[in-house]
mmCIF file with all atom_site columns, C-alpha atoms in Angstrom:
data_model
loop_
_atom_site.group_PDB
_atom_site.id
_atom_site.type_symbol
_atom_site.label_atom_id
_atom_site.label_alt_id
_atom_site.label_comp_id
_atom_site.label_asym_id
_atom_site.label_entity_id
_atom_site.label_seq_id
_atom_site.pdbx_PDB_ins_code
_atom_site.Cartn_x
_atom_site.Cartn_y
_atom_site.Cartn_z
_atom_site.occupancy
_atom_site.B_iso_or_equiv
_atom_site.pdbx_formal_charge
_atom_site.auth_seq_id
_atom_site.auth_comp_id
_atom_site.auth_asym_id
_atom_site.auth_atom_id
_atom_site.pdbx_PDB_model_num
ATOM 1  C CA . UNK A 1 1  ? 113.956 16.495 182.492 1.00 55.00 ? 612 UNK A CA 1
ATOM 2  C CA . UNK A 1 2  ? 113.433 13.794 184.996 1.00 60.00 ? 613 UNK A CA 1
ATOM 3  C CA . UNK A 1 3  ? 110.134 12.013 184.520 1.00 67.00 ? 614 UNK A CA 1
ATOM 4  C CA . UNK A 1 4  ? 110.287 9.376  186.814 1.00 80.00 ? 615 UNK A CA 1
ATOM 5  C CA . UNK A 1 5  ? 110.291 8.919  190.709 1.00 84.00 ? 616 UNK A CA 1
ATOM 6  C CA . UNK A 1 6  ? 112.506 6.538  192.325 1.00 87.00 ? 617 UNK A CA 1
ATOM 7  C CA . UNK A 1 7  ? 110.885 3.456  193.198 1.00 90.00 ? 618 UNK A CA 1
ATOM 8  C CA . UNK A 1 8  ? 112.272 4.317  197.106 1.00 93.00 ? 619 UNK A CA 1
ATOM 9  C CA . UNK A 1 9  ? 113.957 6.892  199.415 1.00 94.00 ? 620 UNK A CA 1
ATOM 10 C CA . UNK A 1 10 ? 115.345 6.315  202.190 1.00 96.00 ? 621 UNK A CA 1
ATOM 11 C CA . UNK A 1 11 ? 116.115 9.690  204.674 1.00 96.00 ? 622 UNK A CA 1
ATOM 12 C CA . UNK A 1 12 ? 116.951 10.238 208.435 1.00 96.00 ? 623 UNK A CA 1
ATOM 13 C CA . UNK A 1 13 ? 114.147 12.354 210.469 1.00 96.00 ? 624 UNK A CA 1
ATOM 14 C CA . UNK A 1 14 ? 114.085 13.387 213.437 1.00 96.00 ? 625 UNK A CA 1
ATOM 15 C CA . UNK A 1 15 ? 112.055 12.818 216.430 1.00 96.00 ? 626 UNK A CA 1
ATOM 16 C CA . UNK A 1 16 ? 110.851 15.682 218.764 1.00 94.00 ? 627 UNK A CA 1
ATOM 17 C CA . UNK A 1 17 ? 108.445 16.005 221.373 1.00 94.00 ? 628 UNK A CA 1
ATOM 18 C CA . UNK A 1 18 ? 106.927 19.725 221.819 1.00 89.00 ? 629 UNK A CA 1
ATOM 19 C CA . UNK A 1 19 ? 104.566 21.218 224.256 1.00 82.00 ? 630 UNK A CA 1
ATOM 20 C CA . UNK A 1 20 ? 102.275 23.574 223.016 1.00 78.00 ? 631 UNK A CA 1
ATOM 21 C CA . UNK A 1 21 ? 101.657 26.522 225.495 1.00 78.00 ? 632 UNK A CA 1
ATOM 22 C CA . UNK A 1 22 ? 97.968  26.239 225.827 1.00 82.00 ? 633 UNK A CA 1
ATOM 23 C CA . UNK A 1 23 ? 98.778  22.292 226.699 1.00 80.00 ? 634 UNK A CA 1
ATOM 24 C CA . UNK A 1 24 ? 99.746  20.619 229.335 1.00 82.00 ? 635 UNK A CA 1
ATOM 25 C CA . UNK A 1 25 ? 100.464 17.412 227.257 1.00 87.00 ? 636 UNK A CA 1
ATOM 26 C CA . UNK A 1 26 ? 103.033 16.803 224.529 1.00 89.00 ? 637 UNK A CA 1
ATOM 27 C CA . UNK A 1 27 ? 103.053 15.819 220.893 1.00 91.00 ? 638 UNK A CA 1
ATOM 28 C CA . UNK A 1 28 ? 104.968 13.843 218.814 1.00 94.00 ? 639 UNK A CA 1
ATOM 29 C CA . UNK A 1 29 ? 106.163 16.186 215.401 1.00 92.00 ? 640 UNK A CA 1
ATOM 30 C CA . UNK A 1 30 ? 108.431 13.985 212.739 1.00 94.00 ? 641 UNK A CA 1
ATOM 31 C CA . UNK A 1 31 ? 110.477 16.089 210.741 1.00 93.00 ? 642 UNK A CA 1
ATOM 32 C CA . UNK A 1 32 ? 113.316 16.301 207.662 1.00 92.00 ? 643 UNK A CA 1
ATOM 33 C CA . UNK A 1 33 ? 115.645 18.364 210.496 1.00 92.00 ? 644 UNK A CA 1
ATOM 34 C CA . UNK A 1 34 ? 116.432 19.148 213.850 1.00 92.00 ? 645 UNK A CA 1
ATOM 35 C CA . UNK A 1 35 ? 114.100 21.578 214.931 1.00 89.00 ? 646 UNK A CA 1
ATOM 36 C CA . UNK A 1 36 ? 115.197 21.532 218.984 1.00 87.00 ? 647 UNK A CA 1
ATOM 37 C CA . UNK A 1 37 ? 118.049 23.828 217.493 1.00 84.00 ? 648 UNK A CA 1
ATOM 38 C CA . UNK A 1 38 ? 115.857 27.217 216.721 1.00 84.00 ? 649 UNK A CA 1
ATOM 39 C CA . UNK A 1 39 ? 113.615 26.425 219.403 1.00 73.00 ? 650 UNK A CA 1
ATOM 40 C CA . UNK A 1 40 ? 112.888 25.525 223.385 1.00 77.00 ? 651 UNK A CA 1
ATOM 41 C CA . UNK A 1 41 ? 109.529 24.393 222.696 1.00 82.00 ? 652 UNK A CA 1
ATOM 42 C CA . UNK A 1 42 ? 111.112 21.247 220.877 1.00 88.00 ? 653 UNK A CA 1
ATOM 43 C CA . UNK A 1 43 ? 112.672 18.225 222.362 1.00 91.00 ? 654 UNK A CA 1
ATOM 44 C CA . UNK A 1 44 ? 114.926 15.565 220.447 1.00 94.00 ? 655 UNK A CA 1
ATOM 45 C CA . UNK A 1 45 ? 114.012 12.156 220.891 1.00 95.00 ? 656 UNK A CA 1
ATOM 46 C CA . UNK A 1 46 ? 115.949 10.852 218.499 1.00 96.00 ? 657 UNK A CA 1
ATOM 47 C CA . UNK A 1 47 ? 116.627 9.838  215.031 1.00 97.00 ? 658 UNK A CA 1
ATOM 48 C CA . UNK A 1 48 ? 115.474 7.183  212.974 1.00 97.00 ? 659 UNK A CA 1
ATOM 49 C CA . UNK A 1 49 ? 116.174 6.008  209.415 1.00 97.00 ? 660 UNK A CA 1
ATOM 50 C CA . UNK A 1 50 ? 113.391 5.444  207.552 1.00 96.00 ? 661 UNK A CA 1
ATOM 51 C CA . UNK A 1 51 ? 112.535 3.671  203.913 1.00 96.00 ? 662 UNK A CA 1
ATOM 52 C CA . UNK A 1 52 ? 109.673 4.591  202.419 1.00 94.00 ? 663 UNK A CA 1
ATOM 53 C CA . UNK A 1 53 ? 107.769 3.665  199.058 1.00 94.00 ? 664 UNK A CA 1
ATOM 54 C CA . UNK A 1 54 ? 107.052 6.747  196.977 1.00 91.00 ? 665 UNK A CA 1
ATOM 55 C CA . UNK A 1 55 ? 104.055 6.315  194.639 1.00 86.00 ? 666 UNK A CA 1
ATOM 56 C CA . UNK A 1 56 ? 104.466 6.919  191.383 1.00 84.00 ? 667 UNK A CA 1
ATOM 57 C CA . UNK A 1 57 ? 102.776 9.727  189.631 1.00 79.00 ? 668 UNK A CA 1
ATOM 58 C CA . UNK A 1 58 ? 102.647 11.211 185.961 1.00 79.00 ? 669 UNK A CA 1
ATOM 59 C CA . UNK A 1 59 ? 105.133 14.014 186.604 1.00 76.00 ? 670 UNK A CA 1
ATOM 60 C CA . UNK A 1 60 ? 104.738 16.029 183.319 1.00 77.00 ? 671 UNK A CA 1
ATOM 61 C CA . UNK A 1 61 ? 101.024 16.417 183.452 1.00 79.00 ? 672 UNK A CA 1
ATOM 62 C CA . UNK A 1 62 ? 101.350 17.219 187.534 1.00 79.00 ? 673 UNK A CA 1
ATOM 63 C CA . UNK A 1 63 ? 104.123 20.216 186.890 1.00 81.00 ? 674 UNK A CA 1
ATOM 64 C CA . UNK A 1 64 ? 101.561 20.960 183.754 1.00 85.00 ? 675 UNK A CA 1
ATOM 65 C CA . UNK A 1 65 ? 98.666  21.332 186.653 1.00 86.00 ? 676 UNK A CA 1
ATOM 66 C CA . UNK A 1 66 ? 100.454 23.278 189.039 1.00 88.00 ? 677 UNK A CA 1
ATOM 67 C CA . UNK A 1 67 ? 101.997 25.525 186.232 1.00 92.00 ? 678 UNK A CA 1
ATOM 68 C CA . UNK A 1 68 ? 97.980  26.059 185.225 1.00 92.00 ? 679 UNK A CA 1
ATOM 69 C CA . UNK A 1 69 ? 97.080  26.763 188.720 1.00 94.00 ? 680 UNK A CA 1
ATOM 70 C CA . UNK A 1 70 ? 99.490  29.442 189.171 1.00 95.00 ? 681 UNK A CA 1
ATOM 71 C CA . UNK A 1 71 ? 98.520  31.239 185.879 1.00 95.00 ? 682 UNK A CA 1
ATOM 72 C CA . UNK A 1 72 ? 95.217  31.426 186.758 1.00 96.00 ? 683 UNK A CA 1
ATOM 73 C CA . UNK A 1 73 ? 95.815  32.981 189.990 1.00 96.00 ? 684 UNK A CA 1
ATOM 74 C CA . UNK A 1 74 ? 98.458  35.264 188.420 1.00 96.00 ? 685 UNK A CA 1
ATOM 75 C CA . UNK A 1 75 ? 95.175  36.162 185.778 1.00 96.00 ? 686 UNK A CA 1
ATOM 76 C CA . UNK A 1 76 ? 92.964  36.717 188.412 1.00 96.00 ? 687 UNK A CA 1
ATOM 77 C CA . UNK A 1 77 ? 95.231  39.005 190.850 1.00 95.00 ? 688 UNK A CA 1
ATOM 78 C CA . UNK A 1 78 ? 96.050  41.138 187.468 1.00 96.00 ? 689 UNK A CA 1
ATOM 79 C CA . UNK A 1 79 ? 92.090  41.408 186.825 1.00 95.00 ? 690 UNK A CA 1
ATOM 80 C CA . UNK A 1 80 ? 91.502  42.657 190.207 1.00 95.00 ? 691 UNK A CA 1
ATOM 81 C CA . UNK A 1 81 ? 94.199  44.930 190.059 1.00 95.00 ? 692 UNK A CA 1
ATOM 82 C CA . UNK A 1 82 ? 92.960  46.058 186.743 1.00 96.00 ? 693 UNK A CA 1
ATOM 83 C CA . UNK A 1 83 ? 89.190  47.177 187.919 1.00 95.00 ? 694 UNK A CA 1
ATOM 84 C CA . UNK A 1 84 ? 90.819  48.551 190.910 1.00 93.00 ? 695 UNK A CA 1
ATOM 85 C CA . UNK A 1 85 ? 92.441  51.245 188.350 1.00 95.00 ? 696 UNK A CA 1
ATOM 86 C CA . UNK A 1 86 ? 89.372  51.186 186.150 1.00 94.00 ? 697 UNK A CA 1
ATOM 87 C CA . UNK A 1 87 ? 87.827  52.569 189.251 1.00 92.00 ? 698 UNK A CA 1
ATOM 88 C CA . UNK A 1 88 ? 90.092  54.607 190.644 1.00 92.00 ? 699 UNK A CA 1
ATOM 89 C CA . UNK A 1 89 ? 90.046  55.986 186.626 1.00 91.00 ? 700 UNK A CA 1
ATOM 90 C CA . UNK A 1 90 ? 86.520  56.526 186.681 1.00 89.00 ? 701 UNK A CA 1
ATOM 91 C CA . UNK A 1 91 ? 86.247  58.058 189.918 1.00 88.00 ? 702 UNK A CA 1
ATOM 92 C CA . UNK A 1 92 ? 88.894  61.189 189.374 1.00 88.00 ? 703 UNK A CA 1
ATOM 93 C CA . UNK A 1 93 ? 87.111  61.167 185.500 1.00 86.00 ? 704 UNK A CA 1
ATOM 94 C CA . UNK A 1 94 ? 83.557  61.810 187.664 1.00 80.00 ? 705 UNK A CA 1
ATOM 95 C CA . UNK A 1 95 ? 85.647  64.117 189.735 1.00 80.00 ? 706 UNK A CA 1
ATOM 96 C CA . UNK A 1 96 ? 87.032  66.508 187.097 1.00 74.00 ? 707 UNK A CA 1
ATOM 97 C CA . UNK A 1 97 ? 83.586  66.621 184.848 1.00 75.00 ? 708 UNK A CA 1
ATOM 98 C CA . UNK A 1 98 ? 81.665  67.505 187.915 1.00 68.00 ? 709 UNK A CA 1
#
């Protein structure tokens, strides 16, 4: 498993301008692809080849976190689920005793 980041990256993106239609002024949007292709709201400027630094982070104990953070909201979906049946349970239960 790759650990480590590389010290640089260097990637094309591509300039577009887009006008939002609730304004009458446009924006500058910097993206990883052509987006004037799927849409008329977007203009390209042009393209530009950029280096950038990437910081350097502990990779292992990130992928740790975000596997964490997605058990616990797996856990807490199944627990609401579960009292939704507990009630639905104890309501036909009430039902049928009545």
């Amino acid at each position: 498993m790759q650990t480590k980041l590389p010290l640089m990256a260097t990637r094309t993106i591509f300039i577009m301008a887009y006008k939002e239609e609730w304004n009458d002024e446009y924006s500058i949007l910097f993206s990883g692809s052509d987006l004037s292709s799927i849409g008329s709201e977007y203009t390209l400027v042009g393209t530009k080849e950029v280096t950038l630094d990437i910081p350097q982070i502990d990779l292992e104990n990130g992928e740790v976190a975000e596997l964490s953070k997605t058990k616990s909201k797996i856990l807490s979906d199944a627990n609401l689920k579960v009292k939704g049946i507990e009630e639905k349970m104890k309501s036909l239960i009430y039902t049928e005793n009545k």
